[in-house]
Each structure stands twice: as structure tokens, then as C-alpha cells.
PDB file of C-alpha atoms in Angstrom:
ATOM      1  CA  ALA A 600     -12.804 -23.692 -14.574  1.00 82.00           C
ATOM      2  CA  GLN A 601     -11.009 -22.435 -11.495  1.00 85.00           C
ATOM      3  CA  SER A 602     -10.888 -18.781 -10.134  1.00 91.00           C
ATOM      4  CA  VAL A 603      -9.254 -16.860  -7.513  1.00 95.00           C
ATOM      5  CA  THR A 604     -10.584 -13.600  -5.911  1.00 96.00           C
ATOM      6  CA  GLN A 605      -8.199 -11.626  -3.618  1.00 96.00           C
ATOM      7  CA  LEU A 606     -10.641  -9.363  -1.813  1.00 91.00           C
ATOM      8  CA  ASP A 607      -8.254  -6.537  -1.312  1.00 95.00           C
ATOM      9  CA  SER A 608      -6.010  -4.786  -3.815  1.00 95.00           C
ATOM     10  CA  GLN A 609      -4.149  -2.996  -1.169  1.00 96.00           C
ATOM     11  CA  VAL A 610      -3.533  -3.345   2.420  1.00 97.00           C
ATOM     12  CA  PRO A 611      -1.799  -0.906   4.607  1.00 97.00           C
ATOM     13  CA  VAL A 612      -0.617  -1.628   7.969  1.00 97.00           C
ATOM     14  CA  PHE A 613       1.874  -0.322  10.651  1.00 97.00           C
ATOM     15  CA  GLU A 614       4.980  -2.288  11.521  1.00 97.00           C
ATOM     16  CA  GLU A 615       4.411  -4.909  14.096  1.00 97.00           C
ATOM     17  CA  ALA A 616       0.755  -4.932  13.603  1.00 98.00           C
ATOM     18  CA  PRO A 617      -1.166  -8.132  12.616  1.00 98.00           C
ATOM     19  CA  VAL A 618      -2.404  -8.725   8.939  1.00 98.00           C
ATOM     20  CA  GLU A 619      -4.659 -10.811   7.082  1.00 97.00           C
ATOM     21  CA  LEU A 620      -4.751 -11.101   3.249  1.00 98.00           C
ATOM     22  CA  ARG A 621      -7.790 -12.514   1.982  1.00 97.00           C
ATOM     23  CA  CYS A 622      -8.218 -15.230  -0.744  1.00 97.00           C
ATOM     24  CA  ASN A 623     -11.385 -17.252  -2.133  1.00 97.00           C
ATOM     25  CA  TYR A 624     -11.225 -19.741  -4.648  1.00 95.00           C
ATOM     26  CA  SER A 625     -13.985 -21.283  -6.973  1.00 93.00           C
ATOM     27  CA  SER A 626     -13.731 -24.738  -8.154  1.00 88.00           C
ATOM     28  CA  SER A 627     -15.937 -27.798  -8.716  1.00 84.00           C
ATOM     29  CA  VAL A 628     -13.126 -30.226  -7.705  1.00 86.00           C
ATOM     30  CA  SER A 629     -10.412 -30.576  -5.238  1.00 85.00           C
ATOM     31  CA  VAL A 630      -7.761 -27.932  -5.312  1.00 88.00           C
ATOM     32  CA  TYR A 631      -4.183 -27.260  -4.534  1.00 92.00           C
ATOM     33  CA  LEU A 632      -3.530 -23.966  -3.067  1.00 94.00           C
ATOM     34  CA  PHE A 633      -0.555 -21.478  -2.887  1.00 95.00           C
ATOM     35  CA  TRP A 634       0.596 -18.108  -1.792  1.00 97.00           C
ATOM     36  CA  TYR A 635       3.412 -16.456  -3.766  1.00 97.00           C
ATOM     37  CA  VAL A 636       5.381 -13.173  -3.011  1.00 97.00           C
ATOM     38  CA  GLN A 637       6.583 -10.571  -5.324  1.00 95.00           C
ATOM     39  CA  TYR A 638       9.237  -8.035  -4.284  1.00 93.00           C
ATOM     40  CA  PRO A 639       9.715  -4.910  -6.584  1.00 89.00           C
ATOM     41  CA  ASN A 640      11.125  -5.819  -9.872  1.00 86.00           C
ATOM     42  CA  GLN A 641      11.400  -9.477  -8.960  1.00 89.00           C
ATOM     43  CA  GLY A 642       9.793 -12.696 -10.048  1.00 90.00           C
ATOM     44  CA  LEU A 643       7.411 -14.367  -7.798  1.00 93.00           C
ATOM     45  CA  GLN A 644       8.502 -16.651  -5.019  1.00 95.00           C
ATOM     46  CA  LEU A 645       6.595 -19.403  -3.449  1.00 95.00           C
ATOM     47  CA  LEU A 646       5.578 -18.571   0.149  1.00 96.00           C
ATOM     48  CA  LEU A 647       3.573 -21.647   1.121  1.00 94.00           C
ATOM     49  CA  LYS A 648       1.172 -24.212  -0.304  1.00 93.00           C
ATOM     50  CA  TYR A 649      -1.447 -26.422   0.737  1.00 92.00           C
ATOM     51  CA  LEU A 650      -1.655 -29.979  -0.998  1.00 89.00           C
ATOM     52  CA  SER A 651      -3.327 -32.218   1.638  1.00 83.00           C
ATOM     53  CA  GLY A 652      -3.329 -33.001   5.316  1.00 83.00           C
ATOM     54  CA  SER A 653      -3.215 -30.333   7.910  1.00 84.00           C
ATOM     55  CA  THR A 654      -5.348 -27.342   6.936  1.00 87.00           C
ATOM     56  CA  LEU A 655      -2.878 -24.878   8.446  1.00 88.00           C
ATOM     57  CA  VAL A 656       0.217 -24.328   6.651  1.00 89.00           C
ATOM     58  CA  GLU A 657       3.276 -22.143   7.718  1.00 88.00           C
ATOM     59  CA  SER A 658       6.136 -20.381   5.824  1.00 89.00           C
ATOM     60  CA  ILE A 659       9.650 -19.972   7.353  1.00 83.00           C
ATOM     61  CA  ASN A 660       9.173 -16.301   7.807  1.00 88.00           C
ATOM     62  CA  GLY A 661       6.095 -16.340  10.132  1.00 94.00           C
ATOM     63  CA  PHE A 662       3.315 -16.353   7.634  1.00 96.00           C
ATOM     64  CA  GLU A 663       0.592 -18.834   7.832  1.00 96.00           C
ATOM     65  CA  ALA A 664      -2.554 -19.760   5.838  1.00 97.00           C
ATOM     66  CA  GLU A 665      -5.591 -22.031   6.701  1.00 94.00           C
ATOM     67  CA  PHE A 666      -7.627 -23.990   4.121  1.00 94.00           C
ATOM     68  CA  ASN A 667     -11.161 -23.599   4.722  1.00 93.00           C
ATOM     69  CA  LYS A 668     -13.026 -26.051   2.517  1.00 91.00           C
ATOM     70  CA  SER A 669     -16.539 -24.875   3.461  1.00 91.00           C
ATOM     71  CA  GLN A 670     -15.901 -21.383   2.825  1.00 92.00           C
ATOM     72  CA  THR A 671     -13.651 -21.800  -0.034  1.00 93.00           C
ATOM     73  CA  SER A 672     -10.881 -19.571   1.436  1.00 95.00           C
ATOM     74  CA  PHE A 673      -7.180 -19.590   1.912  1.00 97.00           C
ATOM     75  CA  HIS A 674      -6.463 -16.356   3.811  1.00 97.00           C
ATOM     76  CA  LEU A 675      -2.829 -15.476   4.589  1.00 97.00           C
ATOM     77  CA  ARG A 676      -1.878 -13.976   8.027  1.00 97.00           C
ATOM     78  CA  LYS A 677       0.938 -12.999  10.048  1.00 97.00           C
ATOM     79  CA  PRO A 678       0.799 -11.758  13.754  1.00 97.00           C
ATOM     80  CA  SER A 679       3.434  -9.173  13.479  1.00 97.00           C
ATOM     81  CA  VAL A 680       4.727  -7.677  10.128  1.00 97.00           C
ATOM     82  CA  HIS A 681       8.057  -6.056   9.141  1.00 96.00           C
ATOM     83  CA  ILE A 682       8.937  -3.374   6.755  1.00 96.00           C
ATOM     84  CA  SER A 683      10.771  -6.146   4.958  1.00 95.00           C
ATOM     85  CA  ASP A 684       7.253  -7.856   4.215  1.00 96.00           C
ATOM     86  CA  THR A 685       6.037  -5.129   1.890  1.00 97.00           C
ATOM     87  CA  ALA A 686       5.496  -6.812  -1.363  1.00 97.00           C
ATOM     88  CA  GLU A 687       2.608  -8.002  -3.557  1.00 96.00           C
ATOM     89  CA  TYR A 688       1.197 -11.375  -2.661  1.00 97.00           C
ATOM     90  CA  PHE A 689      -0.552 -13.607  -4.946  1.00 96.00           C
ATOM     91  CA  CYS A 690      -3.038 -16.328  -4.103  1.00 97.00           C
ATOM     92  CA  ALA A 691      -3.067 -19.199  -6.660  1.00 96.00           C
ATOM     93  CA  VAL A 692      -4.994 -22.563  -7.223  1.00 94.00           C
ATOM     94  CA  SER A 693      -4.374 -25.690  -9.209  1.00 91.00           C
ATOM     95  CA  VAL A 694      -6.223 -28.639  -9.925  1.00 84.00           C
ATOM     96  CA  ASN A 695      -3.864 -30.274 -12.185  1.00 76.00           C
ATOM     97  CA  GLY A 696      -0.364 -30.244 -11.261  1.00 79.00           C
ATOM     98  CA  ASN A 697       1.747 -27.081 -12.008  1.00 87.00           C
ATOM     99  CA  LYS A 698      -0.957 -25.279 -14.071  1.00 90.00           C
ATOM    100  CA  LEU A 699      -1.659 -22.386 -11.578  1.00 93.00           C
ATOM    101  CA  VAL A 700      -4.411 -19.884 -11.742  1.00 93.00           C
ATOM    102  CA  PHE A 701      -3.494 -16.621 -10.149  1.00 95.00           C
ATOM    103  CA  GLY A 702      -5.625 -14.071  -8.268  1.00 95.00           C
ATOM    104  CA  ALA A 703      -5.228 -10.216  -9.103  1.00 95.00           C
ATOM    105  CA  GLY A 704      -2.856  -9.755  -6.063  1.00 96.00           C
ATOM    106  CA  THR A 705      -2.757  -7.812  -2.794  1.00 97.00           C
ATOM    107  CA  ILE A 706      -0.192  -5.095  -2.287  1.00 97.00           C
ATOM    108  CA  LEU A 707       0.946  -5.243   1.398  1.00 97.00           C
ATOM    109  CA  ARG A 708       2.469  -1.612   2.642  1.00 97.00           C
ATOM    110  CA  VAL A 709       4.036  -1.903   5.908  1.00 97.00           C
ATOM    111  CA  LYS A 710       4.465   1.633   7.406  1.00 96.00           C
ATOM    112  CA  SER A 711       6.828   2.506  10.066  1.00 93.00           C
TER     113      SER A 711
ATOM    114  CA  ASN B1194      22.995 -20.742  -9.228  1.00 66.00           C
ATOM    115  CA  ALA B1195      21.446 -19.151 -12.312  1.00 75.00           C
ATOM    116  CA  GLY B1196      17.913 -20.701 -11.910  1.00 94.00           C
ATOM    117  CA  VAL B1197      15.509 -19.225 -14.535  1.00 96.00           C
ATOM    118  CA  THR B1198      17.092 -16.703 -16.994  1.00 96.00           C
ATOM    119  CA  GLN B1199      15.095 -14.257 -19.028  1.00 97.00           C
ATOM    120  CA  THR B1200      16.297 -12.002 -21.909  1.00 96.00           C
ATOM    121  CA  PRO B1201      15.723  -9.260 -22.763  1.00 97.00           C
ATOM    122  CA  LYS B1202      14.603  -7.489 -19.576  1.00 96.00           C
ATOM    123  CA  PHE B1203      13.283  -4.736 -21.494  1.00 97.00           C
ATOM    124  CA  GLN B1204      12.134  -4.432 -25.285  1.00 97.00           C
ATOM    125  CA  VAL B1205      10.238  -1.779 -27.077  1.00 97.00           C
ATOM    126  CA  LEU B1206       8.389  -2.822 -30.296  1.00 97.00           C
ATOM    127  CA  LYS B1207       6.451  -1.141 -32.954  1.00 97.00           C
ATOM    128  CA  THR B1208       3.117  -2.671 -33.935  1.00 98.00           C
ATOM    129  CA  GLY B1209       3.613  -5.400 -36.368  1.00 97.00           C
ATOM    130  CA  GLN B1210       7.147  -6.270 -35.490  1.00 97.00           C
ATOM    131  CA  SER B1211       8.072  -9.757 -34.141  1.00 96.00           C
ATOM    132  CA  MET B1212      10.378 -10.823 -31.501  1.00 96.00           C
ATOM    133  CA  THR B1213      11.354 -13.746 -29.267  1.00 98.00           C
ATOM    134  CA  LEU B1214      11.728 -13.800 -25.623  1.00 98.00           C
ATOM    135  CA  GLN B1215      14.215 -16.160 -24.218  1.00 98.00           C
ATOM    136  CA  CYS B1216      13.797 -18.358 -21.192  1.00 98.00           C
ATOM    137  CA  ALA B1217      16.469 -20.770 -19.966  1.00 98.00           C
ATOM    138  CA  GLN B1218      16.661 -22.982 -16.774  1.00 97.00           C
ATOM    139  CA  ASP B1219      19.431 -24.948 -15.586  1.00 96.00           C
ATOM    140  CA  MET B1220      17.610 -27.005 -12.899  1.00 95.00           C
ATOM    141  CA  ASN B1221      16.543 -29.910 -15.197  1.00 95.00           C
ATOM    142  CA  HIS B1222      12.890 -28.963 -14.781  1.00 95.00           C
ATOM    143  CA  GLU B1223      10.275 -30.980 -17.023  1.00 95.00           C
ATOM    144  CA  TYR B1224       7.761 -28.118 -16.625  1.00 96.00           C
ATOM    145  CA  MET B1225       8.121 -24.744 -18.146  1.00 97.00           C
ATOM    146  CA  SER B1226       5.615 -21.906 -18.597  1.00 97.00           C
ATOM    147  CA  TRP B1227       4.976 -18.476 -19.692  1.00 98.00           C
ATOM    148  CA  TYR B1228       2.702 -15.917 -17.893  1.00 97.00           C
ATOM    149  CA  ARG B1229       2.068 -12.403 -18.662  1.00 97.00           C
ATOM    150  CA  GLN B1230       1.362  -9.968 -15.637  1.00 95.00           C
ATOM    151  CA  ASP B1231      -1.033  -7.040 -16.111  1.00 94.00           C
ATOM    152  CA  PRO B1232      -1.905  -4.529 -13.460  1.00 88.00           C
ATOM    153  CA  GLY B1233      -5.026  -5.600 -11.597  1.00 86.00           C
ATOM    154  CA  MET B1234      -5.223  -8.957 -13.407  1.00 88.00           C
ATOM    155  CA  GLY B1235      -2.534 -10.992 -11.923  1.00 90.00           C
ATOM    156  CA  LEU B1236      -0.925 -13.452 -13.874  1.00 94.00           C
ATOM    157  CA  ARG B1237      -2.338 -15.330 -16.840  1.00 95.00           C
ATOM    158  CA  LEU B1238      -0.868 -18.522 -18.439  1.00 96.00           C
ATOM    159  CA  ILE B1239       0.116 -18.195 -22.121  1.00 97.00           C
ATOM    160  CA  HIS B1240       1.784 -21.551 -23.083  1.00 97.00           C
ATOM    161  CA  TYR B1241       3.184 -24.247 -20.990  1.00 96.00           C
ATOM    162  CA  SER B1242       5.275 -27.421 -21.620  1.00 97.00           C
ATOM    163  CA  VAL B1243       5.753 -30.720 -19.645  1.00 95.00           C
ATOM    164  CA  GLY B1244       9.038 -31.856 -21.576  1.00 95.00           C
ATOM    165  CA  ALA B1245      11.006 -31.398 -24.775  1.00 95.00           C
ATOM    166  CA  GLY B1246       8.821 -31.641 -27.857  1.00 95.00           C
ATOM    167  CA  ILE B1247       5.516 -31.219 -25.835  1.00 96.00           C
ATOM    168  CA  THR B1248       3.575 -27.793 -25.629  1.00 97.00           C
ATOM    169  CA  ASP B1249       0.074 -26.751 -24.930  1.00 96.00           C
ATOM    170  CA  GLN B1250      -1.945 -23.614 -24.899  1.00 96.00           C
ATOM    171  CA  GLY B1251      -2.760 -21.802 -21.629  1.00 94.00           C
ATOM    172  CA  GLU B1252      -5.442 -19.259 -20.906  1.00 93.00           C
ATOM    173  CA  VAL B1253      -4.446 -16.377 -23.162  1.00 96.00           C
ATOM    174  CA  PRO B1254      -2.440 -18.023 -26.354  1.00 97.00           C
ATOM    175  CA  ASN B1255      -3.366 -16.013 -29.112  1.00 96.00           C
ATOM    176  CA  GLY B1256      -0.675 -14.069 -30.782  1.00 96.00           C
ATOM    177  CA  TYR B1257       2.127 -16.084 -29.192  1.00 97.00           C
ATOM    178  CA  ASN B1258       4.038 -19.257 -30.262  1.00 97.00           C
ATOM    179  CA  VAL B1259       6.331 -21.404 -28.306  1.00 98.00           C
ATOM    180  CA  SER B1260       8.653 -24.437 -28.949  1.00 96.00           C
ATOM    181  CA  ARG B1261      10.420 -26.791 -26.695  1.00 97.00           C
ATOM    182  CA  SER B1262      13.395 -28.338 -28.582  1.00 97.00           C
ATOM    183  CA  THR B1263      15.373 -28.897 -25.342  1.00 96.00           C
ATOM    184  CA  THR B1264      14.788 -29.353 -21.598  1.00 97.00           C
ATOM    185  CA  GLU B1265      16.616 -26.021 -20.762  1.00 97.00           C
ATOM    186  CA  ASP B1266      15.034 -23.635 -23.063  1.00 98.00           C
ATOM    187  CA  PHE B1267      11.503 -22.296 -23.804  1.00 98.00           C
ATOM    188  CA  PRO B1268      11.374 -19.222 -26.106  1.00 98.00           C
ATOM    189  CA  LEU B1269       8.169 -17.248 -26.664  1.00 98.00           C
ATOM    190  CA  ARG B1270       7.607 -15.600 -29.790  1.00 98.00           C
ATOM    191  CA  LEU B1271       5.355 -12.630 -30.648  1.00 96.00           C
ATOM    192  CA  LEU B1272       4.568 -13.139 -34.180  1.00 92.00           C
ATOM    193  CA  SER B1273       3.073  -9.463 -35.033  1.00 96.00           C
ATOM    194  CA  ALA B1274       3.102  -7.277 -31.951  1.00 96.00           C
ATOM    195  CA  ALA B1275       0.050  -5.492 -30.901  1.00 97.00           C
ATOM    196  CA  PRO B1276      -0.210  -2.638 -28.178  1.00 97.00           C
ATOM    197  CA  SER B1277      -2.386  -5.173 -26.209  1.00 96.00           C
ATOM    198  CA  GLN B1278       0.618  -7.181 -25.809  1.00 97.00           C
ATOM    199  CA  THR B1279       2.364  -4.642 -23.801  1.00 97.00           C
ATOM    200  CA  SER B1280       2.877  -6.408 -20.401  1.00 97.00           C
ATOM    201  CA  VAL B1281       5.434  -7.829 -18.260  1.00 96.00           C
ATOM    202  CA  TYR B1282       6.314 -11.649 -19.109  1.00 98.00           C
ATOM    203  CA  PHE B1283       7.426 -14.225 -16.776  1.00 97.00           C
ATOM    204  CA  CYS B1284       8.980 -17.508 -17.313  1.00 97.00           C
ATOM    205  CA  ALA B1285       8.434 -20.157 -14.663  1.00 97.00           C
ATOM    206  CA  SER B1286       9.695 -23.681 -14.452  1.00 96.00           C
ATOM    207  CA  SER B1287       9.259 -26.823 -11.940  1.00 94.00           C
ATOM    208  CA  HIS B1288       9.839 -30.465 -11.503  1.00 92.00           C
ATOM    209  CA  LEU B1289       6.503 -32.344 -12.448  1.00 88.00           C
ATOM    210  CA  THR B1290       6.470 -33.950  -9.140  1.00 84.00           C
ATOM    211  CA  ASN B1291       6.936 -30.742  -7.206  1.00 79.00           C
ATOM    212  CA  THR B1292       3.175 -29.725  -7.338  1.00 82.00           C
ATOM    213  CA  GLY B1293       2.714 -25.794  -7.665  1.00 85.00           C
ATOM    214  CA  GLU B1294       6.304 -25.046  -6.852  1.00 90.00           C
ATOM    215  CA  LEU B1295       7.178 -22.706  -9.695  1.00 94.00           C
ATOM    216  CA  PHE B1296      10.744 -20.943  -9.945  1.00 95.00           C
ATOM    217  CA  PHE B1297      10.282 -17.582 -11.695  1.00 95.00           C
ATOM    218  CA  GLY B1298      12.537 -15.533 -13.700  1.00 96.00           C
ATOM    219  CA  GLU B1299      13.076 -11.867 -13.150  1.00 94.00           C
ATOM    220  CA  GLY B1300      10.582 -10.857 -16.115  1.00 95.00           C
ATOM    221  CA  SER B1301      10.806  -9.255 -19.264  1.00 97.00           C
ATOM    222  CA  ARG B1302       9.084  -5.922 -19.670  1.00 96.00           C
ATOM    223  CA  LEU B1303       7.698  -5.344 -23.214  1.00 97.00           C
ATOM    224  CA  THR B1304       6.116  -2.235 -24.722  1.00 97.00           C
ATOM    225  CA  VAL B1305       4.486  -2.124 -28.040  1.00 97.00           C
ATOM    226  CA  LEU B1306       3.923   1.110 -29.537  1.00 96.00           C
TER     227      LEU B1306
END
């Protein structure tokens, strides 16, 4: 079975500072990896995904994540955060199509 | 575009009552699923379906039933509600060919007293 560990439950950061949200996974087979974002009182939205190919994947709003197979990690980074990035972020893994296993989530709080 | 629509948004039940959470999508997605979200535990898969007439269990199926009579609808039934089923429930759908790209509804918050 697969599992996902998000190492920080909350990450406070000042506006325009860089941020890294950490994600490690466990699986005995090859995986697909995802980051989803949840804004208050909304459903989750896909932020970015790694299926194959380049290990560095980017989103349209400046986030990026790098798949590191040797460290079984898929950390999410942004070089400069905005107030509007305040949300909860979920890392997820799949080995079989759309059956995703989610981590516990990391709340990103961006302060002015 | 409606996307994934869940009803009701809020519901309070007494222990032992039954109810159905409705989920409908208008994107012709083959795959539909139900998750529950609990603080500190992320989202856990309850049931899923890869097409009309086909359903399967996820990680936490006990106490829940589903059916998929049409492509559009995927209702979740609580047979005899328990306080442990107090949670926020999300329906999500996807094309089978779009690996992991789930579209989520806005959630249904259920409280069981």
C-alpha cells in the first residue's frame, strides 16, 4: 500500500518570502505524484502533477515541485509567496489511475 | 459551468438515521469517487466508480453504500449514521485518461449527534 507523509502541519511565512512544503511518500512500485490546493470552504483543486519525464514540474501560479526518487520526496516550493497563496496544500500519490492517497495536509499561512 | 455539484451542503443527523448525499457532474467523466476529510487525516477514499454499473470500495467503506446508475450521478448513502461519520464529504470526478486530475465538489458537512 502507498502512504504520504506531509512533514509540517502548518507553515507560517511572510509575504514575498520563499516557502517549501515537504512531502514524502512510500510505495513499492512506481507512482504518480500530485499537489492539490484547498482554499477555505472550497473543494480541492489540482496544482501540479508528476506522471513521467522531467522531474521538475511547474504550476501556472509560480509553484514548482521536484520528484526525487532516491529520497521518495515531492516537495512543493515557491520563491515568493503572496497573501492569496494562503490555503491548505495536499500531497497525493497514485499507482493506479485516479485512486489517490492523500497526505494529512499543510496549512500555509502567508502574513503581511 | 456547473462541474461537480454536491447536495446538501450542510446536514445534521441523529445517531441511527439514514440519509443520502447527492453528487452530480456534467463533464461526462467516467470516474467518480467519494472522500471524507477529517482534521489531521487528509482525505480518505470511501467508494469509487469507473463507469455506470461499476462500483468498488476504497479505504474506509464501512457504513456507506453507493450506486452508479448513470454516468452523471453517484449518490453516497449512510445506512445508520454514527457520530464517527461526522465529517466533510467530497465528491470528485475525472476522465479515466486524465491520471489523477480530479475535479472536486464544494463538499457536504455532516454532523451526527
